[in-house]
Amino acid sequence: MAGRGTRGLTRAVLIILLLPGSLEECGHISLPIPIVRLGDPITASCTVSRNCNHQGLKPQIQWKLGAELQPGGKQQGLPDGTQTSTITLPHLNHTQAFLSCCLYWGDSLQILDQAELRAGYPPAIPDNLTCLMNLTTNSLTCQWEPGPETHLPTNFTLKSFRSRDNCQTQEDAIPDCVPEGGQSRCSIPRKHLLLYQNMGVWVQAENALGTSVSAQLCLEPMDVVKLEPPRLWALDPRQEPSPPQPGCLWLGWEPWKQSLYVEQKCELRHQPRLGEASWVLVEPLPSKTLEYELCGLLPATVYTLQMRCTRWPLPGYWSNWSPSLELRTTEQAPNVRLDVWWQQRQLDPRIVDVQLFWKPVPLKEAGGQSQGYLVSRSPSGQPGPDPPLCNTTELSCSFHLPRGVREVALVAYNTAGTSSPTPVVFWESTGPAVVGLHATAPDAHSLWVGWEPPSPLPQAYVIEWGLGPPRPSSTNRTWRMERNGSITGVLLRENIRPFQLYEITVTPLYQAAVGPSQHVYTYSQETAPLRAPELHLRHIGKTWAQLEWVPKPPELGRSPFTHYTIFWTNAQNQAFSTLLNASSSGFVLHGLEPASLYHVHLMAVSRAGTTNSTGLTLMTLALEQSELHTLLGLSGFLLLLIGLCGTAWVCCSPSRKNPLWPSVPDPAHSSLGSWVPTIMAEETFQLPSLRDPGMPPITKVMVLEEEEKKPGPWDSSDSSEFCGLPTLVQAYVLQGDPRAALPLQPQPHTSDQVLYGQVLGSPTCPGPGSYLRCDSTQPLLEGLTPSPKSYENLWFHASPLGSPVPSAPSQGEDCVFGPLLDFPLLQGLRVHGVEGAGGF
């Protein structure tokens, strides 16, 4: 293949070299329009000069679009010998492609000329034209949206002119502005502008298929000016006449230098640095003071501030937001009331151990981050003659009080001061407790606690929860206070972990009294039991096995079993299974094989998952000796019965054509007609005549095998000269239908010939017999038979008087027959097979 291609290429090169001119001089493509709208038709023509006809044949011009041959070219010859081909492409679906005009040179297709085809769309109208006057670059920058892709090179030009009215008339043209690098924006320099004179601006888009123009924009350059943002800074509060109030900020700014003489207004926005709060916009600020005090903020909070400005009251664009400035507001003393709870324990008759808990102060009400908490016996919360009971930054503390002290004070403090004291009164448990306390776990990270409200209704509830026993209940406990005394339940989501036991306590709070606490235990989420019940074998037999197990009692935090599944597998890895309900404690496996090995295991299923028990291996019992003998005896008896039935069917079936032995009737008690068995239709065949061609058709050939006998007086030494048949097998031929009954009244005077044969020989002579067919018309019987002998057939008894008596055989008759068999008359006797003659 490579050699043939190389030879073809070499031949083409040689042809090109031998031509008077190059291939470029052979053909030329002409295109009316090289660029069309995408999907439109295009027509091209190619002219081939007569110098290209190197073989004296008419050249066949071929067209290719890209790498594909294009059919449909119409070729015609001109008087000067040149050939012209024209092709029309109905749909040009390529944005760019090469159309080639080709000729076959040798075995290759050579390109004579190529033309580039382009397809696309005309430019869309540019949209959204906007212009901004930038005082930093001192130029007017306009930008636009070019529209959808045209697939063709498209040129955009920003055109403008100056006008003294509303751009209805054009005074001075401004040089066109062409964007660089395919951008959709362009800037007109300041030297071509009059800042306070109207000018008309528009964009023109152009490509090979057309031109489009945007809407005209009439503007004054200073009306579209965009200022630069100002610069922010924080003012020193110590230099101000009065210090800033808590929640206020002092700030100043400096305008952009280029806009110092431009009247403008500015906007300020702020948001807390922490959290997800949105920006808050402040009303336009005065531009002459350049200072501002921002109040209404959270104390001790860091805020982010930004500012922007615009030309005002004349039109203009807002500047960008200034760089961010972060300032922190001053602190103020906390001004909230703390939620407090306690627990008491009697140490001795005079001392009580108190553990006090409180909730953290919310940030928006705290006035600043609290530095610590102070617990004292003074009702005012201020340090008195006695030292404070507790001074900590934690949310709890423990202290000792003398028996009989019922009240302490709790305050929060920071650098700005202390909060109002929160009195804590240790009331006695005199109110009623909640009733019907219960808890459930909706999911792995929450607990629902419900109860029945007591009577009278309390003012609030205190709910405590933490890990239950065996862990100490006083550590890592969480609590909350619900001030609505009519609620009947609450959802706990704080500090809940899955698969844990929780202790929940609910205490009602009354006016100047506390009710007894009630406890309940629950799991946050139930898990599957650790193990399934252990499987045991109770009894086993030859084909069955009884299994039992003890169901596991319910466990806290463990999902109860819903059902069991028993699996067992035999030695051939055949698996079986059955499903039982959760109340079952035993099962009997049936249908097992004796003396076989089985593997059994139990799987317990709960709502939380499945658990498998340990496996159990068992062996079924083997069959006993007596049972084995009984089984073998039954099998043998069954096989014997099947054999006898098969033998009887083989012997007695009437449909069989070849029984195991021939059915030969007793000749002393039957006639020749009864000796002839039923002839099936498919057994009939014809045997050609041995001598006479006019012999009637022969329907049966019977084969007799003669036993060896001693030679007798009936043997003929010259019988072989009449018949040359084999000596061991002789054929007896019966004409007509052997099933037809022999006539009782023979017709001696009929003209029909009767063919028969005569058998010569002695039953006692061992010499070989002969069989000859005779054409004699002599009757078989010439006279009456007085009575049949013991060896004669019974049909002679039915012969009427006057029937012919057979004559004695002699050597002078028409034919000499073969040796006799055991019976003299064997006409009609048919014995199938050579082996059937052995019985006679």
GROMACS .gro file of C-alpha atoms in nm, residues 299-613:
model
  315
  299PRO     CA    1  -2.090   5.028   7.340
  300ALA     CA    2  -1.752   4.860   7.334
  301THR     CA    3  -1.804   4.747   6.975
  302VAL     CA    4  -1.573   4.775   6.673
  303TYR     CA    5  -1.744   4.933   6.370
  304THR     CA    6  -1.641   4.953   6.003
  305LEU     CA    7  -1.713   5.290   5.833
  306GLN     CA    8  -1.704   5.399   5.463
  307MET     CA    9  -1.793   5.727   5.280
  308ARG     CA   10  -1.867   5.839   4.921
  309CYS     CA   11  -1.944   6.178   4.760
  310THR     CA   12  -2.110   6.324   4.449
  311ARG     CA   13  -2.153   6.661   4.278
  312TRP     CA   14  -2.444   6.851   4.432
  313PRO     CA   15  -2.685   7.019   4.357
  314LEU     CA   16  -2.578   6.979   3.993
  315PRO     CA   17  -2.604   6.630   3.842
  316GLY     CA   18  -2.318   6.385   3.868
  317TYR     CA   19  -2.222   6.030   3.959
  318TRP     CA   20  -2.143   5.892   4.305
  319SER     CA   21  -1.782   5.815   4.370
  320ASN     CA   22  -1.668   5.476   4.483
  321TRP     CA   23  -1.676   5.395   4.856
  322SER     CA   24  -1.372   5.509   5.042
  323PRO     CA   25  -1.131   5.264   5.208
  324SER     CA   26  -1.272   5.121   5.534
  325LEU     CA   27  -1.205   5.280   5.872
  326GLU     CA   28  -1.249   5.073   6.191
  327LEU     CA   29  -1.331   5.247   6.523
  328ARG     CA   30  -1.433   5.114   6.866
  329THR     CA   31  -1.709   5.270   7.072
  330THR     CA   32  -1.657   5.349   7.440
  331GLU     CA   33  -1.783   5.120   7.716
  332GLN     CA   34  -2.069   5.181   7.957
  333ALA     CA   35  -2.163   5.015   8.278
  334PRO     CA   36  -2.382   4.702   8.240
  335ASN     CA   37  -2.748   4.780   8.285
  336VAL     CA   38  -2.925   4.442   8.285
  337ARG     CA   39  -3.069   4.199   8.535
  338LEU     CA   40  -2.903   3.860   8.551
  339ASP     CA   41  -3.091   3.527   8.551
  340VAL     CA   42  -2.975   3.344   8.864
  341TRP     CA   43  -3.024   2.992   9.006
  342TRP     CA   44  -2.877   2.819   9.310
  343GLN     CA   45  -2.834   2.488   9.491
  344GLN     CA   46  -2.788   2.447   9.868
  345ARG     CA   47  -2.639   2.169  10.079
  346GLN     CA   48  -2.634   2.151  10.461
  347LEU     CA   49  -2.278   2.094  10.582
  348ASP     CA   50  -2.343   2.116  10.956
  349PRO     CA   51  -2.609   2.272  11.177
  350ARG     CA   52  -2.452   2.617  11.136
  351ILE     CA   53  -2.301   2.620  10.781
  352VAL     CA   54  -2.476   2.592  10.442
  353ASP     CA   55  -2.288   2.530  10.114
  354VAL     CA   56  -2.434   2.736   9.828
  355GLN     CA   57  -2.359   2.694   9.456
  356LEU     CA   58  -2.472   2.995   9.253
  357PHE     CA   59  -2.528   3.000   8.873
  358TRP     CA   60  -2.607   3.290   8.641
  359LYS     CA   61  -2.653   3.348   8.270
  360PRO     CA   62  -2.407   3.560   8.063
  361VAL     CA   63  -2.514   3.914   7.987
  362PRO     CA   64  -2.626   3.961   7.622
  363LEU     CA   65  -2.387   4.182   7.420
  364LYS     CA   66  -2.648   4.433   7.305
  365GLU     CA   67  -2.758   4.500   7.665
  366ALA     CA   68  -2.428   4.467   7.843
  367GLY     CA   69  -2.285   4.809   7.763
  368GLY     CA   70  -1.954   4.641   7.694
  369GLN     CA   71  -1.780   4.319   7.776
  370SER     CA   72  -1.805   4.244   8.148
  371GLN     CA   73  -1.475   4.198   8.318
  372GLY     CA   74  -1.613   4.001   8.613
  373TYR     CA   75  -1.895   3.922   8.853
  374LEU     CA   76  -1.914   4.004   9.221
  375VAL     CA   77  -2.123   3.825   9.490
  376SER     CA   78  -2.159   3.994   9.829
  377ARG     CA   79  -2.383   3.984  10.136
  378SER     CA   80  -2.451   4.358  10.104
  379PRO     CA   81  -2.791   4.428   9.950
  380SER     CA   82  -2.643   4.712   9.744
  381GLY     CA   83  -2.377   4.492   9.596
  382GLN     CA   84  -2.103   4.730   9.702
  383PRO     CA   85  -1.818   4.603   9.918
  384GLY     CA   86  -1.908   4.656  10.282
  385PRO     CA   87  -1.752   4.568  10.610
  386ASP     CA   88  -1.741   4.201  10.508
  387PRO     CA   89  -1.529   4.085  10.212
  388PRO     CA   90  -1.715   3.970   9.895
  389LEU     CA   91  -1.830   3.610   9.885
  390CYS     CA   92  -1.716   3.560   9.524
  391ASN     CA   93  -1.528   3.765   9.261
  392THR     CA   94  -1.490   3.569   8.938
  393THR     CA   95  -1.503   3.585   8.563
  394GLU     CA   96  -1.683   3.246   8.547
  395LEU     CA   97  -2.058   3.195   8.532
  396SER     CA   98  -2.082   3.017   8.869
  397CYS     CA   99  -1.924   3.014   9.210
  398SER     CA  100  -1.954   2.832   9.542
  399PHE     CA  101  -1.941   2.981   9.890
  400HIS     CA  102  -2.049   2.912  10.253
  401LEU     CA  103  -2.315   3.100  10.442
  402PRO     CA  104  -2.423   3.086  10.805
  403ARG     CA  105  -2.749   2.912  10.858
  404GLY     CA  106  -3.032   3.163  10.843
  405VAL     CA  107  -2.885   3.395  10.576
  406ARG     CA  108  -3.142   3.408  10.297
  407GLU     CA  109  -3.018   3.673  10.055
  408VAL     CA  110  -2.707   3.780   9.860
  409ALA     CA  111  -2.642   4.034   9.580
  410LEU     CA  112  -2.487   3.972   9.236
  411VAL     CA  113  -2.344   4.248   9.011
  412ALA     CA  114  -2.151   4.256   8.680
  413TYR     CA  115  -1.879   4.515   8.632
  414ASN     CA  116  -1.637   4.654   8.370
  415THR     CA  117  -1.411   4.956   8.334
  416ALA     CA  118  -1.712   5.190   8.304
  417GLY     CA  119  -1.878   5.078   8.627
  418THR     CA  120  -2.109   4.814   8.773
  419SER     CA  121  -2.459   4.702   8.687
  420SER     CA  122  -2.759   4.729   8.912
  421PRO     CA  123  -2.747   4.458   9.185
  422THR     CA  124  -2.952   4.146   9.130
  423PRO     CA  125  -3.090   4.021   9.463
  424VAL     CA  126  -3.076   3.644   9.514
  425VAL     CA  127  -3.321   3.511   9.778
  426PHE     CA  128  -3.292   3.149   9.896
  427TRP     CA  129  -3.659   3.055   9.937
  428GLU     CA  130  -3.780   2.745  10.107
  429SER     CA  131  -3.949   2.471   9.897
  430THR     CA  132  -4.311   2.540   9.988
  431GLY     CA  133  -4.492   2.536   9.649
  432PRO     CA  134  -4.637   2.232   9.462
  433ALA     CA  135  -4.421   2.032   9.218
  434VAL     CA  136  -4.488   1.965   8.851
  435VAL     CA  137  -4.681   1.645   8.764
  436GLY     CA  138  -4.629   1.393   8.483
  437LEU     CA  139  -4.271   1.481   8.396
  438HIS     CA  140  -4.153   1.298   8.084
  439ALA     CA  141  -3.883   1.335   7.820
  440THR     CA  142  -3.818   1.209   7.468
  441ALA     CA  143  -3.544   1.252   7.205
  442PRO     CA  144  -3.672   1.395   6.872
  443ASP     CA  145  -3.322   1.358   6.725
  444ALA     CA  146  -2.965   1.296   6.830
  445HIS     CA  147  -2.901   1.657   6.940
  446SER     CA  148  -3.219   1.764   7.120
  447LEU     CA  149  -3.446   1.660   7.408
  448TRP     CA  150  -3.813   1.740   7.461
  449VAL     CA  151  -3.923   1.778   7.823
  450GLY     CA  152  -4.294   1.793   7.906
  451TRP     CA  153  -4.502   1.816   8.222
  452GLU     CA  154  -4.844   1.908   8.360
  453PRO     CA  155  -4.848   2.256   8.519
  454PRO     CA  156  -4.927   2.255   8.892
  455SER     CA  157  -5.203   2.458   9.058
  456PRO     CA  158  -5.161   2.745   9.125
  457LEU     CA  159  -4.952   2.829   8.819
  458PRO     CA  160  -4.590   2.923   8.898
  459GLN     CA  161  -4.421   3.238   8.777
  460ALA     CA  162  -4.131   3.059   8.608
  461TYR     CA  163  -3.956   2.725   8.565
  462VAL     CA  164  -3.592   2.631   8.602
  463ILE     CA  165  -3.486   2.338   8.379
  464GLU     CA  166  -3.152   2.169   8.446
  465TRP     CA  167  -2.997   1.888   8.243
  466GLY     CA  168  -2.669   1.703   8.237
  467LEU     CA  169  -2.519   1.358   8.202
  468GLY     CA  170  -2.685   1.107   8.431
  469PRO     CA  171  -2.539   0.840   8.658
  470PRO     CA  172  -2.286   0.696   8.709
  471ARG     CA  173  -2.135   1.043   8.644
  472PRO     CA  174  -2.178   1.306   8.916
  473SER     CA  175  -2.490   1.509   8.850
  474SER     CA  176  -2.339   1.832   8.983
  475THR     CA  177  -2.075   1.868   8.711
  476ASN     CA  178  -2.119   1.990   8.353
  477ARG     CA  179  -2.482   2.079   8.404
  478THR     CA  180  -2.671   2.324   8.184
  479TRP     CA  181  -2.976   2.521   8.293
  480ARG     CA  182  -3.224   2.771   8.161
  481MET     CA  183  -3.510   2.975   8.304
  482GLU     CA  184  -3.852   2.994   8.145
  483ARG     CA  185  -4.049   3.292   8.280
  484ASN     CA  186  -4.383   3.174   8.131
  485GLY     CA  187  -4.551   2.973   8.403
  486SER     CA  188  -4.828   2.835   8.175
  487ILE     CA  189  -4.605   2.637   7.936
  488THR     CA  190  -4.615   2.256   7.946
  489GLY     CA  191  -4.289   2.168   7.779
  490VAL     CA  192  -3.965   2.296   7.633
  491LEU     CA  193  -3.715   2.177   7.368
  492LEU     CA  194  -3.354   2.154   7.488
  493ARG     CA  195  -3.082   2.191   7.222
  494GLU     CA  196  -2.780   2.311   7.419
  495ASN     CA  197  -2.502   2.065   7.505
  496ILE     CA  198  -2.687   1.752   7.384
  497ARG     CA  199  -2.477   1.466   7.250
  498PRO     CA  200  -2.617   1.148   7.090
  499PHE     CA  201  -2.633   0.809   7.264
  500GLN     CA  202  -2.598   0.957   7.614
  501LEU     CA  203  -2.811   0.921   7.926
  502TYR     CA  204  -2.929   1.258   8.059
  503GLU     CA  205  -3.080   1.357   8.390
  504ILE     CA  206  -3.336   1.639   8.358
  505THR     CA  207  -3.467   1.838   8.655
  506VAL     CA  208  -3.765   2.080   8.648
  507THR     CA  209  -3.826   2.319   8.942
  508PRO     CA  210  -4.124   2.562   8.955
  509LEU     CA  211  -4.069   2.914   9.094
  510TYR     CA  212  -4.353   3.091   9.280
  511GLN     CA  213  -4.394   3.431   9.439
  512ALA     CA  214  -4.155   3.417   9.735
  513ALA     CA  215  -4.147   3.034   9.716
  514VAL     CA  216  -3.986   2.743   9.531
  515GLY     CA  217  -4.148   2.411   9.446
  516PRO     CA  218  -3.981   2.070   9.484
  517SER     CA  219  -3.760   1.955   9.195
  518GLN     CA  220  -3.868   1.659   8.979
  519HIS     CA  221  -3.622   1.433   8.791
  520VAL     CA  222  -3.648   1.223   8.476
  521TYR     CA  223  -3.389   1.017   8.282
  522THR     CA  224  -3.378   0.972   7.907
  523TYR     CA  225  -3.136   0.894   7.628
  524SER     CA  226  -3.063   1.145   7.356
  525GLN     CA  227  -3.080   0.871   7.093
  526GLU     CA  228  -3.125   0.493   7.118
  527THR     CA  229  -2.867   0.253   6.979
  528ALA     CA  230  -2.885  -0.109   6.878
  529PRO     CA  231  -2.824  -0.368   7.156
  530LEU     CA  232  -2.466  -0.474   7.201
  531ARG     CA  233  -2.529  -0.842   7.132
  532ALA     CA  234  -2.806  -1.075   7.021
  533PRO     CA  235  -2.938  -1.365   7.237
  534GLU     CA  236  -2.706  -1.664   7.252
  535LEU     CA  237  -2.821  -1.959   7.042
  536HIS     CA  238  -2.838  -2.309   7.202
  537LEU     CA  239  -2.915  -2.660   7.070
  538ARG     CA  240  -3.182  -2.834   7.276
  539HIS     CA  241  -3.259  -3.152   7.078
  540ILE     CA  242  -3.144  -3.297   6.747
  541GLY     CA  243  -3.262  -3.581   6.525
  542LYS     CA  244  -3.183  -3.732   6.191
  543THR     CA  245  -3.370  -3.465   5.986
  544TRP     CA  246  -3.447  -3.196   6.244
  545ALA     CA  247  -3.289  -2.982   6.512
  546GLN     CA  248  -3.454  -2.784   6.793
  547LEU     CA  249  -3.295  -2.448   6.882
  548GLU     CA  250  -3.366  -2.211   7.170
  549TRP     CA  251  -3.244  -1.879   7.309
  550VAL     CA  252  -3.318  -1.649   7.601
  551PRO     CA  253  -3.449  -1.303   7.493
  552LYS     CA  254  -3.252  -1.007   7.626
  553PRO     CA  255  -3.430  -0.778   7.876
  554PRO     CA  256  -3.482  -0.415   7.767
  555GLU     CA  257  -3.187  -0.183   7.827
  556LEU     CA  258  -3.186   0.191   7.873
  557GLY     CA  259  -3.065   0.360   7.560
  558ARG     CA  260  -3.097   0.040   7.358
  559SER     CA  261  -3.369  -0.002   7.101
  560PRO     CA  262  -3.574  -0.320   7.163
  561PHE     CA  263  -3.568  -0.605   6.912
  562THR     CA  264  -3.845  -0.609   6.654
  563HIS     CA  265  -3.783  -0.956   6.501
  564TYR     CA  266  -3.528  -1.236   6.458
  565THR     CA  267  -3.383  -1.403   6.148
  566ILE     CA  268  -3.228  -1.752   6.163
  567PHE     CA  269  -2.976  -1.853   5.896
  568TRP     CA  270  -2.841  -2.206   5.843
  569THR     CA  271  -2.599  -2.338   5.581
  570ASN     CA  272  -2.511  -2.697   5.486
  571ALA     CA  273  -2.177  -2.839   5.376
  572GLN     CA  274  -2.256  -2.752   5.011
  573ASN     CA  275  -2.289  -2.379   5.104
  574GLN     CA  276  -2.662  -2.384   5.042
  575ALA     CA  277  -2.814  -2.113   5.263
  576PHE     CA  278  -3.161  -2.113   5.420
  577SER     CA  279  -3.332  -1.858   5.644
  578THR     CA  280  -3.658  -1.791   5.825
  579LEU     CA  281  -3.811  -1.485   5.994
  580LEU     CA  282  -3.951  -1.492   6.349
  581ASN     CA  283  -4.122  -1.230   6.563
  582ALA     CA  284  -3.959  -1.074   6.868
  583SER     CA  285  -4.163  -1.288   7.114
  584SER     CA  286  -4.011  -1.615   6.986
  585SER     CA  287  -3.760  -1.802   7.201
  586GLY     CA  288  -3.709  -2.118   6.994
  587PHE     CA  289  -3.735  -2.275   6.651
  588VAL     CA  290  -3.717  -2.625   6.495
  589LEU     CA  291  -3.520  -2.674   6.173
  590HIS     CA  292  -3.690  -2.934   5.950
  591GLY     CA  293  -3.584  -3.102   5.626
  592LEU     CA  294  -3.222  -3.161   5.725
  593GLU     CA  295  -3.006  -3.435   5.578
  594PRO     CA  296  -2.901  -3.724   5.807
  595ALA     CA  297  -2.537  -3.730   5.920
  596SER     CA  298  -2.481  -3.378   5.779
  597LEU     CA  299  -2.300  -3.072   5.913
  598TYR     CA  300  -2.485  -2.738   5.947
  599HIS     CA  301  -2.381  -2.388   6.056
  600VAL     CA  302  -2.651  -2.178   6.225
  601HIS     CA  303  -2.655  -1.818   6.353
  602LEU     CA  304  -2.922  -1.578   6.482
  603MET     CA  305  -2.960  -1.214   6.375
  604ALA     CA  306  -3.162  -0.978   6.597
  605VAL     CA  307  -3.310  -0.667   6.430
  606SER     CA  308  -3.410  -0.341   6.603
  607ARG     CA  309  -3.505   0.006   6.482
  608ALA     CA  310  -3.148   0.121   6.543
  609GLY     CA  311  -2.978  -0.162   6.349
  610THR     CA  312  -2.898  -0.534   6.353
  611THR     CA  313  -2.689  -0.750   6.584
  612ASN     CA  314  -2.560  -1.105   6.518
  613SER     CA  315  -2.521  -1.381   6.775
   0.00000   0.00000   0.00000
